Coordinates of C-alpha atoms and ligand atoms in Angstrom, one line a residue:
X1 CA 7.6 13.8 6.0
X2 CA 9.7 15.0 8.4
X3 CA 6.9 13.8 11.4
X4 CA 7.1 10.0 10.1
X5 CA 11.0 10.0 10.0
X6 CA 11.1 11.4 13.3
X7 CA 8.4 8.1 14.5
X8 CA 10.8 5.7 12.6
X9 CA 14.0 7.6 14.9
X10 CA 11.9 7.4 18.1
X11 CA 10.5 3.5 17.1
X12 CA 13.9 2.3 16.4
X13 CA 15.5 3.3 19.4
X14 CA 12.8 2.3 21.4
X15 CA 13.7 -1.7 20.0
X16 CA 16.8 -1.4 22.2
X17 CA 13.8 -1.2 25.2
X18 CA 12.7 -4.2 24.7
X19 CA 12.1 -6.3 27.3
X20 CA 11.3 -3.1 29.5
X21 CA 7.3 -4.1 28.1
X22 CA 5.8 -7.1 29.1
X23 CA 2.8 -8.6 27.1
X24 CA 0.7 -11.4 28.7
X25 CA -1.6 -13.9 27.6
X26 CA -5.4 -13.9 26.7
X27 CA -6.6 -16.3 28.5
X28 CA -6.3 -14.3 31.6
X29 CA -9.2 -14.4 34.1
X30 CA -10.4 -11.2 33.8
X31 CA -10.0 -10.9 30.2
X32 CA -13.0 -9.9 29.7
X33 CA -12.7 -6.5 31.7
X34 CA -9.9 -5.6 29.2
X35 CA -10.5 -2.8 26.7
X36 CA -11.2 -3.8 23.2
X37 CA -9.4 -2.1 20.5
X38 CA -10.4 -3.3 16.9
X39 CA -8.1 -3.2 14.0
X40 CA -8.5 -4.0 10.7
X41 CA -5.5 -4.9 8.1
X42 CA -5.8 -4.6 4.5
X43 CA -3.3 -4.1 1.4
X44 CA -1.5 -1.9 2.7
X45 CA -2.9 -0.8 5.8
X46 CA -3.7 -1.1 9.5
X47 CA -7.1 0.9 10.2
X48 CA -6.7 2.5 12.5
X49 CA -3.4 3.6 11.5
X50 CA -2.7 5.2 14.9
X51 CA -3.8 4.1 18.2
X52 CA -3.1 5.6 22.1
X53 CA -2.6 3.3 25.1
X54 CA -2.0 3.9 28.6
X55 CA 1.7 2.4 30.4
X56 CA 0.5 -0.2 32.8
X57 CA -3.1 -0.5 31.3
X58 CA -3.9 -3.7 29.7
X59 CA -5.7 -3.6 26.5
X60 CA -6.7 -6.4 23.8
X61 CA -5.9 -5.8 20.3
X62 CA -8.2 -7.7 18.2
X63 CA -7.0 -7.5 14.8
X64 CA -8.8 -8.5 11.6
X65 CA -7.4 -9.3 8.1
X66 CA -10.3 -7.6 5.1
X67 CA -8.0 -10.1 3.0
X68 CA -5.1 -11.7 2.7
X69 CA -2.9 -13.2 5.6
X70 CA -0.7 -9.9 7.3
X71 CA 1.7 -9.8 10.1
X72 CA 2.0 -7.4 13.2
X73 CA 5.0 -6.8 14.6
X74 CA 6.3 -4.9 17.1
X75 CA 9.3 -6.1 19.0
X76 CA 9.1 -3.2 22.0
X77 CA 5.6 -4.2 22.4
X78 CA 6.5 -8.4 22.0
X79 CA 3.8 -8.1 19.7
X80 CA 4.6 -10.6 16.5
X81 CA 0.9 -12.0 15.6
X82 CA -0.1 -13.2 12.5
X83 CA -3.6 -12.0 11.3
X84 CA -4.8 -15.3 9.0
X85 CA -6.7 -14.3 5.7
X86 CA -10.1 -12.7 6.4
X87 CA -9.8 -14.3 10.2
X88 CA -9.6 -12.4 13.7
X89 CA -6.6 -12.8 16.0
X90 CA -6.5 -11.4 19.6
X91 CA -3.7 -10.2 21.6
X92 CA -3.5 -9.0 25.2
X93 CA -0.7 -6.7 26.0
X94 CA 0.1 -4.4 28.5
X95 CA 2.9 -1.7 27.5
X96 CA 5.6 -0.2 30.3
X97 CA 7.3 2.0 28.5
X98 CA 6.3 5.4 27.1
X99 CA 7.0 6.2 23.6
X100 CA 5.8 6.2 19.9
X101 CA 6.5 2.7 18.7
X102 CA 5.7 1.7 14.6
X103 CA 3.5 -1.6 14.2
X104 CA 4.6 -3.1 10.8
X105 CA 3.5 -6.1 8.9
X106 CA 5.9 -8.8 8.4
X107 CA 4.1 -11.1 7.1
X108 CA 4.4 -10.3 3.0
X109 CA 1.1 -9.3 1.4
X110 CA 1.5 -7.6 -1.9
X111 CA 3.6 -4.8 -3.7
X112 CA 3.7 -2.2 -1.3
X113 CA 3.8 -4.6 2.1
X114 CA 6.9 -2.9 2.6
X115 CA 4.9 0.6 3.2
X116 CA 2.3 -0.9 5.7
X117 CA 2.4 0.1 9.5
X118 CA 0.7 1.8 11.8
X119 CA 1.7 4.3 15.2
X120 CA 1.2 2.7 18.8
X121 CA 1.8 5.5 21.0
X122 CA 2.4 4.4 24.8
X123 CA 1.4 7.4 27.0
Ligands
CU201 CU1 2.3 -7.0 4.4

């Protein structure tokens, strides 16, 4: 308990960082050198529901819905993707600042939408 209030403390003053992290596109040349990192959403959860990443390493987040149509959000990270029902959408970002950030969804998906999220932690 007191460990996931203490992330929502850390997460929400880390939104006044934003614009400190820069996220770029996926179409990049060398996109294909980039890290992988698969998540999968699904009322009411992100699986993985914690993931690492390095400041200054660029990584693509390829995130899948099981189901219905979720959100990812993330202002620190300008992540704000939607993942379409039971499709696959792939973002490229690269994180500059270090911290422990909460990914929620914000894209309504069912009773307890308001309970889904997941940990980034920029190390
Ligand atoms: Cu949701």
């Amino acid at each position: 308990m007191f460990r996931s209030r203490l992330t929502k403390t850390i997460s929400t003053a880390a939104l006044c960082l934003s614009g400190l992290l820069t996220m770029t596109g996926a179409n990049r040349a060398h996109a294909d050198d980039v890290p992988v990192i698969e998540i999968t959403a699904k009322r009411f959860a992100f699986t993985p529901d914690k993931i690492t990443l390095k400041k200054g390493q660029t990584v693509k987040l390829r995130l899948h819905s099981e189901d219905v149509t979720h959100g990812f959000f993330l202002r620190p990270l300008k992540l704000d993707e939607e993942i379409p029902a039971g499709q696959t959408t792939e973002v490229t970002v690269t994180p500059q600042t270090v911290g422990t950030f909460t990914t929620i969804c914000d894209h309504f998906c069912g009773t307890n939408h308001g309970n889904m999220n997941m940990t980034i932690v920029v190390e």
